[in-house]
Coordinates of C-alpha atoms in Angstrom, one line a residue:
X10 CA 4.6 0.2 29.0
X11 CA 1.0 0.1 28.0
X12 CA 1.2 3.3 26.5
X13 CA 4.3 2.4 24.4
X14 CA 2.7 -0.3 23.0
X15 CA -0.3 1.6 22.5
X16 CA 2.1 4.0 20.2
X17 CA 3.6 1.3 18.4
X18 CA 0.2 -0.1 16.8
X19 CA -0.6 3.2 15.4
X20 CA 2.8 3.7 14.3
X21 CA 2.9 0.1 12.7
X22 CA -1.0 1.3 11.2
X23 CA 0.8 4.6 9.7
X24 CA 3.3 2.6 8.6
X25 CA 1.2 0.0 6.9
X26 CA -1.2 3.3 5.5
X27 CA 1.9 4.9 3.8
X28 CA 2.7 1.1 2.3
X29 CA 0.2 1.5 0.1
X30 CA 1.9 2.4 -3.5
X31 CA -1.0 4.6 -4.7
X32 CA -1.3 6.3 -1.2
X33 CA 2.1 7.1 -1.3
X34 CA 2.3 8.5 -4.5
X35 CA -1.0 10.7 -3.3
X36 CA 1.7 11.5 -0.6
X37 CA 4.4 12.4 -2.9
X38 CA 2.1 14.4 -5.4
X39 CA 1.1 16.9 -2.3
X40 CA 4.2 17.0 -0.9
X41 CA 4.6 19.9 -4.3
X42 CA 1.5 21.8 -4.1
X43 CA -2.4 21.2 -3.0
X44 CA -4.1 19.1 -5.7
X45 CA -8.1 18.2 -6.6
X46 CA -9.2 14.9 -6.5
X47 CA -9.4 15.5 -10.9
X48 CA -5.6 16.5 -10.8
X49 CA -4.4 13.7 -8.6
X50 CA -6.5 11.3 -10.8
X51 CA -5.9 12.8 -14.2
X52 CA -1.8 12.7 -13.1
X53 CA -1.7 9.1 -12.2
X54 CA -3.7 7.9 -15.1
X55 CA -6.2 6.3 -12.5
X56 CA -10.4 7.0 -11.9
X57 CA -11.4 9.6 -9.4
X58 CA -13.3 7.4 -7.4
X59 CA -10.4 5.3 -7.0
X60 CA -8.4 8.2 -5.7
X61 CA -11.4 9.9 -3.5
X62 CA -11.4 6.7 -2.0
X63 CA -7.4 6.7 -1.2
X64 CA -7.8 10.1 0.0
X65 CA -10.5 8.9 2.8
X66 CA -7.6 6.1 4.2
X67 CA -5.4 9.3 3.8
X68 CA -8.0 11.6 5.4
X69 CA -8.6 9.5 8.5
X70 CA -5.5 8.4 9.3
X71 CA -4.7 12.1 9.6
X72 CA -2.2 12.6 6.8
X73 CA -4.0 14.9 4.3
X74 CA -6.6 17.4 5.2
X75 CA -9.3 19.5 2.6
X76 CA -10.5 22.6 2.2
X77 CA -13.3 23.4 -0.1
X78 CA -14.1 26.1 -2.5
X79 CA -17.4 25.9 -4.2
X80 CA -17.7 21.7 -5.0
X81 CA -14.2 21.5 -5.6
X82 CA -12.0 20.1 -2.2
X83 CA -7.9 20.9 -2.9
X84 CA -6.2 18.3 -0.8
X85 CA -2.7 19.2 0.8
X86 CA -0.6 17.2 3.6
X87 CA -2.0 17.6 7.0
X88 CA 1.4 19.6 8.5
X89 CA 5.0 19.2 8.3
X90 CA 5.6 15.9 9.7
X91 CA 3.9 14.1 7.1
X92 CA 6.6 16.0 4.8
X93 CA 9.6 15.0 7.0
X94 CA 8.5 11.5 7.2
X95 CA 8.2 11.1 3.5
X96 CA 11.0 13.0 2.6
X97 CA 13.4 10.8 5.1
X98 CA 12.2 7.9 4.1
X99 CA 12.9 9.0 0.5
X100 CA 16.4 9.8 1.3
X101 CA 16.6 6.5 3.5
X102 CA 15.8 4.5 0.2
X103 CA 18.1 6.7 -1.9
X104 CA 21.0 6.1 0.5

């Protein structure tokens, strides 16, 4: 039971990380292709530190990952289970 519970709160914290509008547009903008922290910001009209600092709450809760080349970092979804949850819960809203 402990361990249930113990899977719940970090469910409820993914939950709560993805609640975020601006993280979940990040989300939505990778789900397409990998993106720079300049693209992401340039497409949703907001600052980049503003958006490196969404993509740290993303980074650590696991969702996105990096990989460099040269100063730039191109972010992209961790693996596919941050797809399939966004994407059902896309087609749960459209429903």
């Amino acid at each position: 039971m402990t361990n249930n519970n113990g899977n719940l709160l970090k469910l409820a914290e993914l939950f709560k990380i993805l609640g975020d509008p601006t993280r979940l547009k990040i989300v939505q903008l990778l789900l397409e292709n990998e993106m720079c922290v300049n693209h992401i910001a340039e497409t949703m009209g907001m600052g980049q530190s503003a958006i490196s600092h969404q993509l740290r709450v993303l980074r650590q809760a696991r969702l996105v990952t990096y990989r460099k080349e040269g100063k730039t970092a191109y972010y992209s979804l961790n693996d596919d289970h941050v797809e399939g949850l966004v994407r059902m819960g896309m087609d749960h809203v459209a429903h």
